[in-house]
GROMACS .gro file of C-alpha atoms in nm:
model
  513
    1MET     CA    1  21.981  -0.794  12.120
    2THR     CA    2  21.922  -0.647  12.469
    3ARG     CA    3  21.607  -0.717  12.669
    4SER     CA    4  21.492  -0.351  12.627
    5SER     CA    5  21.520  -0.387  12.247
    6LYS     CA    6  21.330  -0.696  12.244
    7ASN     CA    7  21.054  -0.547  12.451
    8ARG     CA    8  21.044  -0.246  12.221
    9TRP     CA    9  21.001  -0.477  11.916
   10LYS     CA   10  20.758  -0.696  12.088
   11GLY     CA   11  20.553  -0.375  12.180
   12LEU     CA   12  20.572  -0.257  11.818
   13ALA     CA   13  20.453  -0.595  11.692
   14CYS     CA   14  20.167  -0.589  11.923
   15PHE     CA   15  20.064  -0.236  11.825
   16LEU     CA   16  20.080  -0.329  11.451
   17LEU     CA   17  19.866  -0.642  11.519
   18PHE     CA   18  19.620  -0.427  11.711
   19LEU     CA   19  19.608  -0.171  11.434
   20CYS     CA   20  19.565  -0.434  11.158
   21LEU     CA   21  19.267  -0.589  11.365
   22PHE     CA   22  19.108  -0.245  11.397
   23LEU     CA   23  19.148  -0.170  11.023
   24PHE     CA   24  18.998  -0.517  10.944
   25THR     CA   25  18.695  -0.450  11.162
   26VAL     CA   26  18.645  -0.098  11.025
   27VAL     CA   27  18.637  -0.221  10.669
   28TYR     CA   28  18.423  -0.537  10.764
   29THR     CA   29  18.157  -0.323  10.937
   30GLN     CA   30  18.154  -0.073  10.637
   31CYS     CA   31  18.242   0.225  10.838
   32ASP     CA   32  18.201   0.531  10.619
   33PRO     CA   33  18.282   0.862  10.798
   34VAL     CA   34  18.210   1.040  10.462
   35LEU     CA   35  17.857   0.907  10.456
   36PHE     CA   36  17.805   1.005  10.828
   37TRP     CA   37  17.935   1.361  10.761
   38LYS     CA   38  17.701   1.402  10.454
   39ARG     CA   39  17.398   1.281  10.643
   40ARG     CA   40  17.481   1.467  10.959
   41SER     CA   41  17.174   1.698  10.912
   42HIS     CA   42  16.950   1.400  11.004
   43LEU     CA   43  17.123   1.387  11.349
   44THR     CA   44  17.123   1.765  11.406
   45ASP     CA   45  16.755   1.786  11.288
   46LEU     CA   46  16.670   1.515  11.545
   47LEU     CA   47  16.861   1.696  11.829
   48SER     CA   48  16.709   2.041  11.743
   49GLY     CA   49  16.372   1.878  11.738
   50MET     CA   50  16.410   1.799  12.116
   51PHE     CA   51  16.408   2.166  12.201
   52PRO     CA   52  16.213   2.319  12.338
   53MET     CA   53  16.124   2.013  12.550
   54ASP     CA   54  15.764   1.923  12.621
   55PHE     CA   55  15.777   1.966  13.001
   56ALA     CA   56  15.399   1.910  13.027
   57TYR     CA   57  15.469   1.548  12.934
   58ILE     CA   58  15.693   1.484  13.237
   59PRO     CA   59  15.412   1.349  13.461
   60HIS     CA   60  15.352   1.072  13.212
   61ILE     CA   61  15.719   0.977  13.242
   62LEU     CA   62  15.737   0.925  13.617
   63THR     CA   63  15.558   0.600  13.638
   64PRO     CA   64  15.774   0.430  13.374
   65LEU     CA   65  16.072   0.576  13.541
   66PHE     CA   66  15.974   0.432  13.871
   67TYR     CA   67  15.944   0.101  13.710
   68THR     CA   68  16.295   0.139  13.578
   69ILE     CA   69  16.443   0.222  13.919
   70GLN     CA   70  16.221  -0.036  14.091
   71MET     CA   71  16.379  -0.318  13.879
   72SER     CA   72  16.716  -0.176  13.927
   73VAL     CA   73  16.716  -0.145  14.299
   74THR     CA   74  16.541  -0.484  14.372
   75GLY     CA   75  16.742  -0.673  14.104
   76THR     CA   76  17.074  -0.523  14.220
   77VAL     CA   77  17.018  -0.595  14.582
   78ILE     CA   78  16.895  -0.943  14.553
   79GLY     CA   79  17.165  -1.037  14.296
   80SER     CA   80  17.436  -0.891  14.504
   81VAL     CA   81  17.314  -1.079  14.820
   82LEU     CA   82  17.305  -1.412  14.618
   83ALA     CA   83  17.649  -1.342  14.492
   84CYS     CA   84  17.774  -1.282  14.836
   85ILE     CA   85  17.631  -1.612  14.946
   86LEU     CA   86  17.749  -1.832  14.651
   87ALA     CA   87  18.083  -1.665  14.554
   88PRO     CA   88  18.286  -1.849  14.831
   89ALA     CA   89  18.199  -2.178  14.660
   90CYS     CA   90  18.346  -2.054  14.343
   91ALA     CA   91  18.678  -1.919  14.486
   92GLY     CA   92  18.988  -2.144  14.443
   93SER     CA   93  19.122  -2.008  14.777
   94MET     CA   94  18.827  -2.152  14.968
   95ASP     CA   95  18.808  -2.513  15.075
   96PHE     CA   96  18.492  -2.610  14.897
   97PRO     CA   97  18.476  -2.927  14.680
   98LYS     CA   98  18.619  -2.873  14.330
   99TRP     CA   99  18.310  -3.015  14.163
  100ILE     CA  100  18.086  -2.750  14.320
  101ARG     CA  101  18.341  -2.477  14.213
  102TYR     CA  102  18.350  -2.599  13.861
  103VAL     CA  103  17.972  -2.640  13.824
  104LEU     CA  104  17.896  -2.295  13.968
  105ARG     CA  105  18.170  -2.124  13.760
  106PHE     CA  106  18.027  -2.292  13.449
  107LEU     CA  107  17.671  -2.163  13.521
  108ILE     CA  108  17.810  -1.817  13.592
  109GLN     CA  109  17.993  -1.816  13.266
  110ILE     CA  110  17.668  -1.915  13.090
  111LEU     CA  111  17.463  -1.646  13.263
  112ARG     CA  112  17.709  -1.363  13.205
  113SER     CA  113  17.718  -1.437  12.834
  114PHE     CA  114  17.365  -1.304  12.789
  115PRO     CA  115  17.263  -0.939  12.786
  116ALA     CA  116  16.991  -0.841  13.028
  117LEU     CA  117  16.750  -0.782  12.738
  118ILE     CA  118  16.775  -1.154  12.629
  119LEU     CA  119  16.736  -1.270  12.998
  120ALA     CA  120  16.435  -1.051  13.019
  121LEU     CA  121  16.287  -1.182  12.695
  122CYS     CA  122  16.322  -1.540  12.835
  123ALA     CA  123  16.175  -1.418  13.164
  124THR     CA  124  15.861  -1.296  12.991
  125PHE     CA  125  15.791  -1.654  12.859
  126LEU     CA  126  15.813  -1.768  13.224
  127PHE     CA  127  15.648  -1.502  13.430
  128GLY     CA  128  15.449  -1.294  13.174
  129LEU     CA  129  15.477  -0.941  13.088
  130GLY     CA  130  15.563  -0.670  13.352
  131THR     CA  131  15.827  -0.563  13.596
  132PHE     CA  132  15.851  -0.903  13.769
  133ALA     CA  133  16.010  -1.048  13.462
  134GLY     CA  134  16.244  -0.746  13.421
  135THR     CA  135  16.357  -0.773  13.777
  136PHE     CA  136  16.413  -1.140  13.747
  137ALA     CA  137  16.639  -1.065  13.446
  138ILE     CA  138  16.830  -0.787  13.636
  139THR     CA  139  16.867  -1.009  13.936
  140LEU     CA  140  17.027  -1.299  13.716
  141TYR     CA  141  17.254  -1.044  13.531
  142THR     CA  142  17.364  -0.881  13.854
  143PHE     CA  143  17.421  -1.222  14.016
  144ALA     CA  144  17.644  -1.347  13.744
  145ILE     CA  145  17.859  -1.039  13.726
  146MET     CA  146  17.889  -0.982  14.103
  147THR     CA  147  17.970  -1.343  14.168
  148ARG     CA  148  18.256  -1.339  13.932
  149LEU     CA  149  18.389  -1.010  14.065
  150THR     CA  150  18.354  -1.132  14.417
  151TYR     CA  151  18.529  -1.462  14.386
  152GLN     CA  152  18.808  -1.295  14.202
  153ASP     CA  153  18.846  -1.049  14.503
  154MET     CA  154  18.852  -1.351  14.733
  155GLU     CA  155  19.129  -1.521  14.545
  156ALA     CA  156  19.335  -1.200  14.542
  157ALA     CA  157  19.286  -1.134  14.931
  158SER     CA  158  19.479  -1.300  15.204
  159PRO     CA  159  19.309  -1.609  15.326
  160LEU     CA  160  19.511  -1.622  15.658
  161ALA     CA  161  19.220  -1.512  15.881
  162TYR     CA  162  18.977  -1.742  15.723
  163GLN     CA  163  19.213  -2.033  15.759
  164ALA     CA  164  19.287  -1.958  16.114
  165LEU     CA  165  18.914  -1.959  16.195
  166ARG     CA  166  18.880  -2.290  15.996
  167THR     CA  167  19.160  -2.436  16.200
  168MET     CA  168  18.966  -2.348  16.523
  169GLY     CA  169  18.680  -2.555  16.398
  170VAL     CA  170  18.461  -2.265  16.262
  171SER     CA  171  18.248  -2.374  15.968
  172ARG     CA  172  18.313  -2.245  15.622
  173PHE     CA  173  18.041  -1.978  15.590
  174PRO     CA  174  18.091  -1.816  15.935
  175ALA     CA  175  18.466  -1.822  15.877
  176TYR     CA  176  18.411  -1.656  15.544
  177ILE     CA  177  18.180  -1.390  15.687
  178HIS     CA  178  18.413  -1.299  15.967
  179GLY     CA  179  18.757  -1.377  15.833
  180LEU     CA  180  18.750  -1.288  15.461
  181PHE     CA  181  18.448  -1.071  15.382
  182PRO     CA  182  18.556  -0.769  15.590
  183GLU     CA  183  18.871  -0.755  15.374
  184ILE     CA  184  18.682  -0.744  15.043
  185ALA     CA  185  18.381  -0.553  15.166
  186PRO     CA  186  18.489  -0.217  15.022
  187SER     CA  187  18.540  -0.364  14.680
  188PHE     CA  188  18.213  -0.572  14.708
  189PHE     CA  189  17.993  -0.276  14.785
  190THR     CA  190  18.173  -0.046  14.544
  191ASN     CA  191  18.106  -0.310  14.264
  192ALA     CA  192  17.740  -0.334  14.382
  193LEU     CA  193  17.696   0.039  14.347
  194TYR     CA  194  17.850   0.035  14.012
  195MET     CA  195  17.611  -0.244  13.906
  196LEU     CA  196  17.322  -0.030  14.028
  197GLU     CA  197  17.425   0.255  13.790
  198THR     CA  198  17.462   0.003  13.503
  199ASN     CA  199  17.129  -0.166  13.582
  200VAL     CA  200  16.934   0.163  13.557
  201ARG     CA  201  17.049   0.186  13.200
  202HIS     CA  202  16.965  -0.169  13.131
  203SER     CA  203  16.627  -0.156  13.305
  204SER     CA  204  16.546   0.142  13.091
  205ILE     CA  205  16.534  -0.065  12.766
  206LEU     CA  206  16.356  -0.376  12.902
  207GLY     CA  207  16.018  -0.242  12.784
  208TYR     CA  208  16.125  -0.341  12.438
  209VAL     CA  209  16.039  -0.712  12.526
  210GLY     CA  210  15.751  -0.621  12.757
  211ALA     CA  211  15.940  -0.635  13.080
  212GLY     CA  212  15.855  -0.277  13.201
  213GLY     CA  213  16.055   0.044  13.222
  214ILE     CA  214  16.089   0.361  13.028
  215GLY     CA  215  16.243   0.203  12.710
  216LEU     CA  216  15.913   0.130  12.547
  217LEU     CA  217  15.802   0.498  12.574
  218LEU     CA  218  16.127   0.616  12.430
  219ASN     CA  219  16.094   0.386  12.131
  220GLU     CA  220  15.728   0.494  12.085
  221LYS     CA  221  15.806   0.860  12.070
  222ILE     CA  222  16.108   0.831  11.846
  223SER     CA  223  15.909   0.622  11.605
  224TRP     CA  224  15.621   0.880  11.611
  225LEU     CA  225  15.879   1.164  11.558
  226GLU     CA  226  15.767   1.330  11.887
  227TYR     CA  227  16.112   1.464  11.953
  228GLU     CA  228  16.008   1.723  12.208
  229LYS     CA  229  15.874   1.448  12.417
  230VAL     CA  230  16.188   1.238  12.361
  231GLY     CA  231  16.386   1.532  12.503
  232ALA     CA  232  16.175   1.543  12.813
  233ILE     CA  233  16.223   1.164  12.857
  234LEU     CA  234  16.597   1.190  12.812
  235LEU     CA  235  16.620   1.487  13.060
  236VAL     CA  236  16.433   1.291  13.333
  237LEU     CA  237  16.654   0.983  13.260
  238PHE     CA  238  16.954   1.211  13.287
  239LEU     CA  239  16.846   1.354  13.628
  240ALA     CA  240  16.772   1.004  13.757
  241VAL     CA  241  17.127   0.885  13.651
  242PHE     CA  242  17.290   1.196  13.788
  243THR     CA  243  17.118   1.159  14.127
  244ILE     CA  244  17.195   0.779  14.148
  245GLU     CA  245  17.556   0.839  14.041
  246ASN     CA  246  17.618   1.102  14.298
  247LEU     CA  247  17.450   0.898  14.565
  248SER     CA  248  17.662   0.599  14.464
  249ARG     CA  249  17.982   0.811  14.474
  250TYR     CA  250  17.905   0.939  14.823
  251LEU     CA  251  17.818   0.588  14.954
  252ALA     CA  252  18.144   0.459  14.798
  253ALA     CA  253  18.345   0.724  14.972
  254LEU     CA  254  18.172   0.634  15.301
  255ILE     CA  255  18.259   0.259  15.250
  256ARG     CA  256  18.622   0.354  15.164
  257LYS     CA  257  18.626   0.577  15.480
  258GLU     CA  258  18.720   0.879  15.258
  259CYS     CA  259  18.451   1.076  15.449
  260THR     CA  260  18.266   1.027  15.771
  261LEU     CA  261  17.914   1.070  15.897
  262LYS     CA  262  17.760   1.087  16.243
  263LYS     CA  263  17.605   0.768  16.368
  264LYS     CA  264  17.253   0.908  16.375
  265TYR     CA  265  17.286   1.011  16.010
  266ILE     CA  266  17.421   0.672  15.923
  267LYS     CA  267  17.112   0.519  16.082
  268LEU     CA  268  16.879   0.744  15.878
  269LEU     CA  269  17.073   0.666  15.559
  270LEU     CA  270  17.038   0.291  15.626
  271PHE     CA  271  16.671   0.337  15.706
  272PHE     CA  272  16.618   0.527  15.384
  273LEU     CA  273  16.799   0.268  15.174
  274THR     CA  274  16.628  -0.019  15.340
  275ALA     CA  275  16.288   0.153  15.301
  276LEU     CA  276  16.362   0.214  14.918
  277PHE     CA  277  16.444  -0.158  14.867
  278VAL     CA  278  16.119  -0.275  15.056
  279VAL     CA  279  15.893  -0.026  14.856
  280CYS     CA  280  16.047  -0.124  14.520
  281THR     CA  281  16.012  -0.496  14.603
  282ILE     CA  282  15.658  -0.506  14.747
  283THR     CA  283  15.516  -0.294  14.454
  284LEU     CA  284  15.655  -0.522  14.195
  285SER     CA  285  15.381  -0.664  13.956
  286PRO     CA  286  15.318  -1.012  14.045
  287PRO     CA  287  15.407  -1.288  13.797
  288ASP     CA  288  15.133  -1.375  13.553
  289PHE     CA  289  15.153  -1.758  13.526
  290GLY     CA  290  14.821  -1.770  13.346
  291ARG     CA  291  14.997  -1.713  13.010
  292THR     CA  292  15.266  -1.952  13.091
  293SER     CA  293  15.255  -2.277  12.876
  294LEU     CA  294  15.433  -2.587  12.998
  295GLN     CA  295  15.459  -2.704  12.657
  296THR     CA  296  15.628  -2.380  12.554
  297MET     CA  297  15.869  -2.417  12.838
  298LYS     CA  298  15.941  -2.776  12.744
  299ASN     CA  299  16.005  -2.674  12.372
  300MET     CA  300  16.227  -2.384  12.485
  301PHE     CA  301  16.455  -2.601  12.705
  302SER     CA  302  16.467  -2.885  12.457
  303GLY     CA  303  16.557  -2.639  12.194
  304PHE     CA  304  16.831  -2.492  12.389
  305LEU     CA  305  16.972  -2.835  12.472
  306SER     CA  306  16.947  -2.955  12.110
  307PRO     CA  307  17.049  -2.655  11.883
  308ASP     CA  308  17.022  -2.653  11.510
  309TRP     CA  309  17.375  -2.786  11.421
  310SER     CA  310  17.342  -2.709  11.052
  311PHE     CA  311  17.288  -2.337  11.129
  312PHE     CA  312  17.556  -2.351  11.397
  313PHE     CA  313  17.826  -2.476  11.150
  314SER     CA  314  17.693  -2.278  10.856
  315THR     CA  315  17.946  -2.023  10.690
  316LYS     CA  316  17.683  -1.872  10.464
  317LYS     CA  317  17.611  -1.501  10.462
  318ASP     CA  318  17.317  -1.561  10.706
  319GLY     CA  319  17.487  -1.832  10.896
  320LEU     CA  320  17.604  -1.829  11.259
  321PHE     CA  321  17.981  -1.778  11.171
  322THR     CA  322  17.910  -1.457  10.970
  323LEU     CA  323  17.675  -1.325  11.245
  324ILE     CA  324  17.922  -1.375  11.514
  325LEU     CA  325  18.201  -1.235  11.308
  326GLU     CA  326  18.007  -0.923  11.241
  327THR     CA  327  17.907  -0.889  11.613
  328LEU     CA  328  18.277  -0.927  11.716
  329CYS     CA  329  18.383  -0.658  11.465
  330ILE     CA  330  18.115  -0.421  11.566
  331ALA     CA  331  18.217  -0.462  11.938
  332PHE     CA  332  18.588  -0.422  11.869
  333ALA     CA  333  18.563  -0.126  11.636
  334GLY     CA  334  18.310   0.052  11.869
  335THR     CA  335  18.544  -0.014  12.179
  336VAL     CA  336  18.851   0.124  12.003
  337ILE     CA  337  18.688   0.438  11.865
  338GLY     CA  338  18.528   0.494  12.204
  339THR     CA  339  18.873   0.465  12.374
  340VAL     CA  340  19.035   0.704  12.142
  341PHE     CA  341  18.785   0.971  12.238
  342SER     CA  342  18.766   0.872  12.605
  343ILE     CA  343  19.133   0.918  12.690
  344PRO     CA  344  19.158   1.302  12.620
  345LEU     CA  345  18.799   1.342  12.767
  346SER     CA  346  18.911   1.179  13.098
  347PHE     CA  347  19.186   1.437  13.142
  348VAL     CA  348  18.935   1.721  13.119
  349ASN     CA  349  18.695   1.538  13.333
  350THR     CA  350  18.897   1.560  13.649
  351ARG     CA  351  19.008   1.855  13.854
  352ARG     CA  352  19.365   1.721  13.883
  353PHE     CA  353  19.437   1.863  13.538
  354VAL     CA  354  19.177   2.138  13.461
  355PRO     CA  355  18.992   2.393  13.664
  356GLY     CA  356  18.698   2.272  13.870
  357SER     CA  357  18.438   2.463  13.650
  358VAL     CA  358  18.574   2.288  13.339
  359ALA     CA  359  18.568   1.940  13.493
  360PHE     CA  360  18.214   1.998  13.615
  361ILE     CA  361  18.089   2.079  13.273
  362PHE     CA  362  18.252   1.783  13.119
  363ASN     CA  363  18.133   1.561  13.396
  364LEU     CA  364  17.779   1.670  13.324
  365LEU     CA  365  17.847   1.592  12.956
  366ILE     CA  366  17.973   1.247  13.019
  367ILE     CA  367  17.674   1.173  13.254
  368ALA     CA  368  17.438   1.290  12.976
  369ILE     CA  369  17.609   1.047  12.727
  370ARG     CA  370  17.589   0.761  12.983
  371SER     CA  371  17.229   0.825  13.072
  372ILE     CA  372  17.108   0.739  12.724
  373PRO     CA  373  17.039   0.364  12.670
  374PHE     CA  374  17.241   0.204  12.395
  375LEU     CA  375  16.938   0.094  12.201
  376ILE     CA  376  16.825   0.452  12.182
  377TYR     CA  377  17.160   0.547  12.031
  378GLY     CA  378  17.090   0.279  11.782
  379LEU     CA  379  16.750   0.425  11.690
  380ILE     CA  380  16.915   0.769  11.662
  381PHE     CA  381  17.217   0.681  11.446
  382ILE     CA  382  17.016   0.456  11.217
  383ARG     CA  383  16.856   0.779  11.083
  384VAL     CA  384  17.204   0.902  10.997
  385SER     CA  385  17.390   0.589  10.866
  386GLY     CA  386  17.093   0.360  10.784
  387PRO     CA  387  17.051  -0.006  10.897
  388GLY     CA  388  17.382  -0.215  10.907
  389PRO     CA  389  17.684  -0.266  11.118
  390PHE     CA  390  17.818   0.089  11.087
  391THR     CA  391  17.522   0.200  11.296
  392GLY     CA  392  17.631  -0.057  11.562
  393VAL     CA  393  17.978   0.077  11.563
  394LEU     CA  394  17.849   0.436  11.605
  395THR     CA  395  17.627   0.319  11.893
  396LEU     CA  396  17.887   0.121  12.079
  397SER     CA  397  18.147   0.410  12.034
  398MET     CA  398  17.916   0.653  12.208
  399CYS     CA  399  17.830   0.401  12.492
  400SER     CA  400  18.194   0.328  12.530
  401ILE     CA  401  18.288   0.692  12.548
  402GLY     CA  402  18.049   0.748  12.847
  403LEU     CA  403  18.156   0.449  13.047
  404LEU     CA  404  18.532   0.446  12.961
  405THR     CA  405  18.574   0.813  13.040
  406LYS     CA  406  18.436   0.747  13.379
  407ARG     CA  407  18.662   0.452  13.445
  408PHE     CA  408  18.973   0.636  13.300
  409THR     CA  409  18.889   0.937  13.518
  410GLU     CA  410  18.874   0.717  13.831
  411ALA     CA  411  19.207   0.584  13.733
  412LEU     CA  412  19.359   0.929  13.684
  413ASP     CA  413  19.224   1.032  14.026
  414ALA     CA  414  19.400   0.756  14.201
  415ILE     CA  415  19.758   0.780  14.033
  416ASP     CA  416  20.076   0.953  14.172
  417LEU     CA  417  20.150   1.285  13.999
  418LYS     CA  418  20.498   1.327  14.124
  419ALA     CA  419  20.666   1.244  13.787
  420TYR     CA  420  20.429   1.461  13.592
  421ARG     CA  421  20.481   1.753  13.832
  422ALA     CA  422  20.858   1.713  13.815
  423LEU     CA  423  20.847   1.739  13.430
  424LEU     CA  424  20.632   2.035  13.436
  425ALA     CA  425  20.885   2.209  13.685
  426MET     CA  426  21.163   2.135  13.430
  427GLY     CA  427  20.966   2.332  13.179
  428VAL     CA  428  20.833   2.040  12.982
  429HIS     CA  429  20.507   2.109  12.790
  430PRO     CA  430  20.197   1.942  12.959
  431VAL     CA  431  20.125   1.704  12.659
  432PRO     CA  432  20.473   1.536  12.658
  433ALA     CA  433  20.466   1.543  13.035
  434ILE     CA  434  20.142   1.346  13.029
  435CYS     CA  435  20.289   1.105  12.777
  436HIS     CA  436  20.605   1.042  12.968
  437GLY     CA  437  20.486   1.092  13.330
  438ILE     CA  438  20.130   0.955  13.339
  439LEU     CA  439  20.051   0.732  13.056
  440PRO     CA  440  20.320   0.472  13.145
  441GLN     CA  441  20.159   0.434  13.489
  442LEU     CA  442  19.820   0.400  13.348
  443LYS     CA  443  19.890   0.166  13.044
  444PRO     CA  444  19.816  -0.159  13.223
  445ILE     CA  445  19.508  -0.004  13.393
  446PHE     CA  446  19.381   0.128  13.060
  447ILE     CA  447  19.425  -0.194  12.879
  448SER     CA  448  19.240  -0.378  13.160
  449ILE     CA  449  18.946  -0.129  13.135
  450PHE     CA  450  18.955  -0.160  12.754
  451LEU     CA  451  18.932  -0.542  12.781
  452TYR     CA  452  18.650  -0.517  13.029
  453ARG     CA  453  18.447  -0.278  12.810
  454PHE     CA  454  18.510  -0.491  12.497
  455ASP     CA  455  18.357  -0.785  12.691
  456VAL     CA  456  18.057  -0.571  12.776
  457ASN     CA  457  18.023  -0.445  12.416
  458ILE     CA  458  18.018  -0.806  12.282
  459ARG     CA  459  17.700  -0.864  12.487
  460GLU     CA  460  17.552  -0.527  12.395
  461ALA     CA  461  17.642  -0.576  12.022
  462SER     CA  462  17.447  -0.903  12.037
  463VAL     CA  463  17.105  -0.716  12.070
  464LEU     CA  464  17.177  -0.420  11.847
  465GLY     CA  465  17.020  -0.605  11.564
  466LEU     CA  466  16.685  -0.531  11.734
  467VAL     CA  467  16.705  -0.181  11.593
  468GLY     CA  468  16.860  -0.284  11.265
  469ALA     CA  469  17.225  -0.209  11.372
  470GLY     CA  470  17.376  -0.538  11.271
  471GLY     CA  471  17.501  -0.845  11.452
  472ILE     CA  472  17.355  -1.150  11.598
  473GLY     CA  473  17.072  -0.981  11.793
  474ALA     CA  474  16.802  -0.961  11.529
  475PRO     CA  475  16.815  -1.334  11.433
  476LEU     CA  476  16.820  -1.426  11.800
  477ILE     CA  477  16.520  -1.229  11.909
  478PHE     CA  478  16.323  -1.313  11.602
  479SER     CA  479  16.395  -1.684  11.653
  480MET     CA  480  16.268  -1.662  12.016
  481ASN     CA  481  15.956  -1.467  11.928
  482GLN     CA  482  15.882  -1.717  11.646
  483TYR     CA  483  15.949  -2.011  11.890
  484ALA     CA  484  16.225  -2.145  11.668
  485TRP     CA  485  16.412  -2.277  11.980
  486GLU     CA  486  16.664  -2.486  11.802
  487LYS     CA  487  16.800  -2.192  11.605
  488ALA     CA  488  16.788  -1.972  11.909
  489GLY     CA  489  16.979  -2.254  12.100
  490ALA     CA  490  17.244  -2.241  11.828
  491ILE     CA  491  17.281  -1.870  11.848
  492LEU     CA  492  17.301  -1.873  12.228
  493LEU     CA  493  17.558  -2.143  12.223
  494GLY     CA  494  17.766  -1.954  11.982
  495LEU     CA  495  17.730  -1.624  12.204
  496ILE     CA  496  17.850  -1.837  12.503
  497LEU     CA  497  18.147  -1.970  12.332
  498LEU     CA  498  18.237  -1.618  12.196
  499VAL     CA  499  18.218  -1.464  12.533
  500TRP     CA  500  18.413  -1.740  12.687
  501LEU     CA  501  18.691  -1.701  12.416
  502ILE     CA  502  18.710  -1.332  12.461
  503ASP     CA  503  18.724  -1.385  12.850
  504MET     CA  504  19.008  -1.641  12.806
  505ILE     CA  505  19.211  -1.395  12.586
  506SER     CA  506  19.152  -1.106  12.841
  507VAL     CA  507  19.270  -1.322  13.134
  508LYS     CA  508  19.588  -1.411  12.935
  509ILE     CA  509  19.657  -1.038  12.848
  510ASN     CA  510  19.600  -0.934  13.201
  511HIS     CA  511  19.838  -1.202  13.331
  512ILE     CA  512  20.108  -1.073  13.086
  513LEU     CA  513  20.060  -0.711  13.213
   0.00000   0.00000   0.00000
């Protein structure tokens, strides 16, 4: 058998395995498209109830919106700066002691296993209610993600300049700043801007656990069926996300030197960004240590360090294994469904394949999808499909559509179209031309993006239980609110192991690609 035949059979086997996994997750999560179609009126009634929007309510939205942006900006900046400082100690290409690298990577792996909402809930026990707890959670979340991305960029970059400076007697950190950081700076700042966009959505739901932001207001108006006010809140949130995304896109283009700006305008831009960070930081609500109990802190950490092993190893219906399996299935099914819709949407979301007016309309649609927090999707879909894992699948599918379409579109904007245009010139229809001229180039990129989104969805699925959408989230949050720290510790340990396992599998697949 030739090598090409072996690769073909290997690819077919992988596809069949993938399909079997998807079908299993669909069945396990009780996905029922027929039920969704029968109850679609519940969704259309909710959407129609948002119009006309209550524009008079907008002034009441601005303060919670400021808290959301405040937490996002301060948390992203501080988390990114901390990541820039500590990432060199995690990189294998740097000459830091191995034990430091292993300890820091272990801590980063633990932190990135937890959603921002869980970090915020823990922070409220330490710092009380308010935006300080939310900012602390966003800072930790950003620090974990940015540190990992940064040390991976360092390991992929050339270490020659750094090594030359070290040979000349320059100490580690100055050699890193002058010899290595300039090479990874475009990627670092681009990642930081992407984290800012992501953190706006995370910050918008932290009000659920008393950490400030617009999420509590959204939940309240949905629960009271005041849909015209919900529409106004979502409109303001969409405008905020649209503005931040376009600003981030422009700043990223400046960083990559795809566009230029006069020095005086660069100074004004830096002054504006600095002033925004300072204002957001100094106006944070101070921590409220008056409600902090040292005994509660002691019980919390002792419970985390001595989890409930009977619950951890339980295979009953309400045991940890079943909850983790359900969370895993919700994340996988939601990611696959989101990917299926995102690929065609990405082609009509870029001007390289459709007229500019069409791309602009779809771009607004995708931003609108992304601007809605995932827990709000859960509250919306639960009125259609009822409580359970199917609601979680629908929720993560919508979230995946928004973010995957954006990432796929960025990949399409960066590829070479020569093969595609050659096929078109030969008279080939655009669809087969895309299949043979574009998708082979994008296959490894799309798989990498899919794996990244699946990793994100694992964490988001872990809190969907808060709105009755299945998974491990409800038992975790209820355990923490009821001070059942041993059970919470068992759930958190299971979540850490799950994220670690998925991360290891993703690394293996990316190496194969």
